[in-house]
């Protein structure tokens, strides 16, 4: 009986040891899984964070592009509005000067208005722009469409406008020559021919006609250069097309039955 009790105690101890061993093994197993799972989870979390950061940067870049585009459109819109207002003011002055009843009448109108040299240069520039458009020569005009600035090529003749503008730039220069002569004579009598810096800057110092002639020549050169560039681009495009056609013919000519029959 005593041996039986001892045996039972040994079995209990053995079972307990086995149970503890199994339990410890399971805990170790869980810890191993946990150790392996933590880096995987951490890696997945890092990837998610990196993806989120990339999305944030992309969104930020998109926002910056949109803001830049809005700023550019606003700038263009402002410049277009200023140009439109400036042209309207210049056109109004032109309508007050022309048509005139000859050079003497135009000289009188210029005397009354006492226009500065800058304004007279603007008049020449504006008359040139209007003449280009009236002749139907291709030019670019800006416009606003759905709060966005667009540019379009325009080439539409206006015979009525062209008739109104015909020769008036040269009339303006002739009238300026008369005023230059008067200015120089008056300065010679009053101040011994001395011309101040302000008079030179504001009134042209008796050289308004020369300034206007130079501006007209400059505008003419710019127009010629633009025409030559357009003509050259046309020639280049035509040459490219000719080369393409020639290459196509040369590349297939060896297959032509007529070549072998000769």
Short mmCIF file of C-alpha atoms in Angstrom, two decimals:
data_model
loop_
_atom_site.label_atom_id
_atom_site.label_comp_id
_atom_site.label_asym_id
_atom_site.label_seq_id
_atom_site.Cartn_x
_atom_site.Cartn_y
_atom_site.Cartn_z
CA UNK A 1 0.00 0.00 0.00
CA UNK A 2 2.84 2.36 0.88
CA UNK A 3 4.53 1.52 -2.40
CA UNK A 4 1.32 2.28 -4.23
CA UNK A 5 1.08 5.72 -2.58
CA UNK A 6 4.65 6.47 -3.54
CA UNK A 7 3.97 5.34 -7.09
CA UNK A 8 0.94 7.57 -7.32
CA UNK A 9 2.89 10.55 -6.02
CA UNK A 10 5.61 9.89 -8.60
CA UNK A 11 3.01 9.72 -11.34
CA UNK A 12 1.48 12.99 -10.15
CA UNK A 13 4.88 14.62 -10.14
CA UNK A 14 5.60 13.25 -13.59
CA UNK A 15 2.30 14.48 -14.95
CA UNK A 16 2.88 17.86 -13.42
CA UNK A 17 6.34 18.07 -14.95
CA UNK A 18 5.00 17.02 -18.32
CA UNK A 19 2.22 19.58 -18.09
CA UNK A 20 4.66 22.31 -17.12
CA UNK A 21 7.00 21.34 -19.93
CA UNK A 22 4.21 21.41 -22.45
CA UNK A 23 3.02 24.72 -21.07
CA UNK A 24 6.50 26.22 -21.25
CA UNK A 25 6.90 24.90 -24.76
CA UNK A 26 3.64 26.49 -25.83
CA UNK A 27 4.65 29.80 -24.27
CA UNK A 28 7.97 29.64 -26.08
CA UNK A 29 6.09 28.87 -29.26
CA UNK A 30 3.84 31.88 -28.72
CA UNK A 31 6.81 34.10 -28.01
CA UNK A 32 8.53 32.91 -31.16
CA UNK A 33 5.42 33.65 -33.19
CA UNK A 34 5.13 37.03 -31.54
CA UNK A 35 8.78 37.80 -32.31
CA UNK A 36 8.27 36.86 -35.89
CA UNK A 37 4.97 38.73 -36.13
CA UNK A 38 6.23 41.99 -34.66
CA UNK A 39 8.79 42.70 -37.40
CA UNK A 40 6.20 41.75 -40.04
CA UNK A 41 3.64 44.05 -38.48
CA UNK A 42 6.24 46.77 -38.06
CA UNK A 43 7.28 46.38 -41.69
CA UNK A 44 3.66 46.56 -42.81
CA UNK A 45 3.11 49.63 -40.64
CA UNK A 46 6.24 51.29 -42.06
CA UNK A 47 5.07 50.57 -45.60
CA UNK A 48 1.68 52.05 -44.82
CA UNK A 49 3.28 55.14 -43.31
CA UNK A 50 5.59 55.51 -46.32
CA UNK A 51 2.61 55.20 -48.65
CA UNK A 52 0.73 57.79 -46.64
CA UNK A 53 3.73 60.14 -46.77
CA UNK A 54 4.01 59.68 -50.54
CA UNK A 55 0.32 60.44 -50.96
CA UNK A 56 0.72 63.55 -48.82
CA UNK A 57 3.64 64.75 -50.92
CA UNK A 58 1.75 64.07 -54.16
CA UNK A 59 -1.25 65.96 -52.85
CA UNK A 60 0.98 68.83 -51.79
CA UNK A 61 2.65 68.92 -55.22
CA UNK A 62 -0.76 68.94 -56.91
CA UNK A 63 -1.93 71.79 -54.67
CA UNK A 64 1.24 73.76 -55.48
CA UNK A 65 0.74 73.21 -59.22
CA UNK A 66 -2.88 74.34 -59.01
CA UNK A 67 -1.91 77.40 -56.96
CA UNK A 68 0.85 78.24 -59.45
CA UNK A 69 -1.58 77.89 -62.36
CA UNK A 70 -4.13 80.14 -60.63
CA UNK A 71 -1.45 82.74 -59.94
CA UNK A 72 -0.31 82.60 -63.58
CA UNK A 73 -3.89 82.93 -64.85
CA UNK A 74 -4.50 85.87 -62.51
CA UNK A 75 -1.30 87.53 -63.71
CA UNK A 76 -2.27 87.05 -67.36
CA UNK A 77 -5.79 88.30 -66.65
CA UNK A 78 -4.39 91.40 -64.96
CA UNK A 79 -1.99 92.07 -67.83
CA UNK A 80 -4.77 91.59 -70.38
CA UNK A 81 -7.04 93.97 -68.47
CA UNK A 82 -4.29 96.60 -68.23
CA UNK A 83 -3.51 96.21 -71.94
CA UNK A 84 -7.20 96.55 -72.81
CA UNK A 85 -7.58 99.68 -70.68
CA UNK A 86 -4.37 101.16 -72.09
CA UNK A 87 -5.48 100.48 -75.66
CA UNK A 88 -8.89 102.02 -74.98
CA UNK A 89 -7.27 105.20 -73.64
CA UNK A 90 -4.89 105.40 -76.61
CA UNK A 91 -7.72 104.75 -79.10
CA UNK A 92 -9.75 107.53 -77.52
CA UNK A 93 -6.89 110.01 -78.02
CA UNK A 94 -6.41 108.79 -81.60
CA UNK A 95 -10.10 109.43 -82.30
CA UNK A 96 -9.66 112.99 -80.99
CA UNK A 97 -6.71 113.61 -83.32
CA UNK A 98 -7.97 111.88 -86.46
CA UNK A 99 -9.33 112.36 -89.00
CA UNK A 100 -7.86 115.81 -89.31
CA UNK A 101 -8.29 118.53 -91.90
CA UNK A 102 -4.65 118.56 -92.96
CA UNK A 103 -1.33 118.91 -91.14
CA UNK A 104 -2.04 122.40 -89.77
CA UNK A 105 -5.26 121.21 -88.13
CA UNK A 106 -3.45 118.23 -86.61
CA UNK A 107 -0.68 120.50 -85.30
CA UNK A 108 -3.30 122.66 -83.58
CA UNK A 109 -4.88 119.62 -81.94
CA UNK A 110 -1.48 118.43 -80.69
CA UNK A 111 -0.74 121.88 -79.30
CA UNK A 112 -4.00 121.87 -77.37
CA UNK A 113 -3.46 118.42 -75.93
CA UNK A 114 0.24 118.90 -75.17
CA UNK A 115 0.87 115.17 -75.35
CA UNK A 116 4.13 113.89 -73.90
CA UNK A 117 6.60 111.98 -76.03
CA UNK A 118 5.70 108.67 -74.33
CA UNK A 119 2.05 109.08 -75.32
CA UNK A 120 2.96 109.88 -78.92
CA UNK A 121 5.10 106.73 -79.05
CA UNK A 122 2.16 104.75 -77.67
CA UNK A 123 -0.03 106.19 -80.43
CA UNK A 124 2.43 105.01 -83.08
CA UNK A 125 2.58 101.54 -81.52
CA UNK A 126 -1.20 101.30 -81.29
CA UNK A 127 -1.72 102.48 -84.87
CA UNK A 128 0.79 99.84 -86.01
CA UNK A 129 -1.08 97.11 -84.08
CA UNK A 130 -4.40 98.15 -85.56
CA UNK A 131 -2.95 98.30 -89.06
CA UNK A 132 -1.50 94.77 -88.71
CA UNK A 133 -4.92 93.48 -87.68
CA UNK A 134 -6.76 95.43 -90.39
CA UNK A 135 -4.45 94.08 -93.12
CA UNK A 136 -5.32 90.55 -92.09
CA UNK A 137 -1.74 89.70 -91.14
CA UNK A 138 -1.58 86.82 -88.69
CA UNK A 139 -1.11 87.89 -85.08
CA UNK A 140 -1.86 86.56 -81.60
CA UNK A 141 -4.67 87.91 -79.45
CA UNK A 142 -5.26 86.96 -75.79
CA UNK A 143 -8.73 86.30 -74.39
CA UNK A 144 -10.38 85.08 -71.18
CA UNK A 145 -12.42 81.86 -71.19
CA UNK A 146 -13.82 80.39 -67.96
CA UNK A 147 -11.31 82.36 -65.88
CA UNK A 148 -8.43 81.00 -67.98
CA UNK A 149 -6.28 82.91 -70.42
CA UNK A 150 -6.16 81.57 -73.96
CA UNK A 151 -4.22 82.79 -76.98
CA UNK A 152 -5.44 82.44 -80.53
CA UNK A 153 -4.03 83.22 -83.95
CA UNK A 154 -6.05 85.82 -85.82
CA UNK A 155 -5.85 86.77 -89.48
CA UNK A 156 -8.95 88.64 -90.65
CA UNK A 157 -8.82 91.72 -92.88
CA UNK A 158 -10.92 94.83 -92.16
CA UNK A 159 -11.04 97.15 -95.17
CA UNK A 160 -13.02 99.86 -93.35
CA UNK A 161 -10.52 100.03 -90.49
CA UNK A 162 -7.60 99.97 -92.92
CA UNK A 163 -9.03 102.93 -94.84
CA UNK A 164 -9.32 104.91 -91.58
CA UNK A 165 -5.71 104.20 -90.65
CA UNK A 166 -4.19 104.78 -94.06
CA UNK A 167 -1.36 107.36 -93.85
CA UNK A 168 -2.20 108.83 -90.43
CA UNK A 169 1.06 107.67 -88.82
CA UNK A 170 3.00 109.70 -91.38
CA UNK A 171 0.68 112.67 -90.80
CA UNK A 172 1.48 112.44 -87.09
CA UNK A 173 5.22 112.45 -87.82
CA UNK A 174 4.86 115.47 -90.12
CA UNK A 175 2.95 117.35 -87.45
CA UNK A 176 5.63 116.39 -84.90
CA UNK A 177 8.28 117.89 -87.20
CA UNK A 178 6.40 121.21 -87.15
CA UNK A 179 6.18 121.14 -83.35
CA UNK A 180 9.87 120.21 -83.02
CA UNK A 181 10.84 123.21 -85.12
CA UNK A 182 8.64 125.52 -83.03
CA UNK A 183 10.10 124.11 -79.81
CA UNK A 184 13.70 124.64 -80.90
CA UNK A 185 12.97 128.21 -82.08
CA UNK A 186 11.21 129.10 -78.83
CA UNK A 187 14.04 127.68 -76.70
CA UNK A 188 16.58 129.55 -78.79
CA UNK A 189 14.84 132.86 -78.15
CA UNK A 190 14.02 132.32 -74.47
CA UNK A 191 16.87 130.28 -73.00
CA UNK A 192 19.62 130.49 -75.56
CA UNK A 193 18.82 127.03 -76.87
CA UNK A 194 19.31 125.32 -73.51
CA UNK A 195 17.06 122.28 -73.08
CA UNK A 196 16.47 120.90 -69.59
CA UNK A 197 16.43 117.21 -68.73
CA UNK A 198 12.70 117.37 -67.95
CA UNK A 199 11.98 118.91 -71.36
CA UNK A 200 14.07 116.24 -73.01
CA UNK A 201 12.27 113.42 -71.21
CA UNK A 202 8.74 114.80 -71.39
CA UNK A 203 8.65 116.69 -74.69
CA UNK A 204 11.46 114.96 -76.56
CA UNK A 205 13.70 118.03 -76.60
CA UNK A 206 12.71 118.98 -80.13
CA UNK A 207 13.30 115.47 -81.46
CA UNK A 208 9.81 113.99 -81.25
CA UNK A 209 9.59 113.35 -84.99
CA UNK A 210 12.93 111.54 -84.92
CA UNK A 211 11.79 109.40 -81.98
CA UNK A 212 8.56 108.46 -83.77
CA UNK A 213 10.42 107.60 -86.99
CA UNK A 214 12.79 105.33 -85.07
CA UNK A 215 9.87 103.61 -83.36
CA UNK A 216 8.12 103.05 -86.69
CA UNK A 217 11.29 101.54 -88.18
CA UNK A 218 11.70 99.30 -85.14
CA UNK A 219 8.13 98.03 -85.47
CA UNK A 220 8.68 97.40 -89.17
CA UNK A 221 11.84 95.37 -88.48
CA UNK A 222 10.04 93.28 -85.87
CA UNK A 223 7.23 92.58 -88.33
CA UNK A 224 9.73 91.57 -91.04
CA UNK A 225 11.57 89.26 -88.64
CA UNK A 226 8.33 87.59 -87.58
CA UNK A 227 7.32 87.14 -91.20
CA UNK A 228 10.71 85.60 -92.05
CA UNK A 229 10.45 83.22 -89.09
CA UNK A 230 6.99 82.09 -90.16
CA UNK A 231 8.18 81.69 -93.76
CA UNK A 232 11.24 79.69 -92.64
CA UNK A 233 9.08 77.43 -90.46
CA UNK A 234 6.86 76.82 -93.51
CA UNK A 235 9.88 75.92 -95.65
CA UNK A 236 11.25 73.63 -92.93
CA UNK A 237 7.93 71.83 -92.62
CA UNK A 238 7.70 71.45 -96.41
CA UNK A 239 11.26 70.08 -96.60
CA UNK A 240 10.55 67.56 -93.84
CA UNK A 241 7.48 66.33 -95.69
CA UNK A 242 9.44 66.08 -98.95
CA UNK A 243 12.19 64.05 -97.26
CA UNK A 244 9.63 61.71 -95.76
CA UNK A 245 8.03 61.12 -99.15
CA UNK A 246 11.45 60.61 -100.78
CA UNK A 247 12.53 58.14 -98.10
CA UNK A 248 9.31 56.20 -98.56
CA UNK A 249 9.90 55.98 -102.32
CA UNK A 250 13.57 55.04 -102.01
CA UNK A 251 12.85 52.46 -99.34
CA UNK A 252 10.32 50.60 -101.48
CA UNK A 253 11.76 51.16 -104.96
CA UNK A 254 13.69 47.86 -104.95
CA UNK A 255 10.35 46.04 -104.71
CA UNK A 256 8.97 47.82 -107.75
CA UNK A 257 8.48 45.38 -110.67
CA UNK A 258 9.28 48.16 -113.16
CA UNK A 259 12.79 48.47 -111.74
CA UNK A 260 13.60 44.81 -112.42
CA UNK A 261 11.97 44.72 -115.81
CA UNK A 262 14.29 47.39 -117.22
#
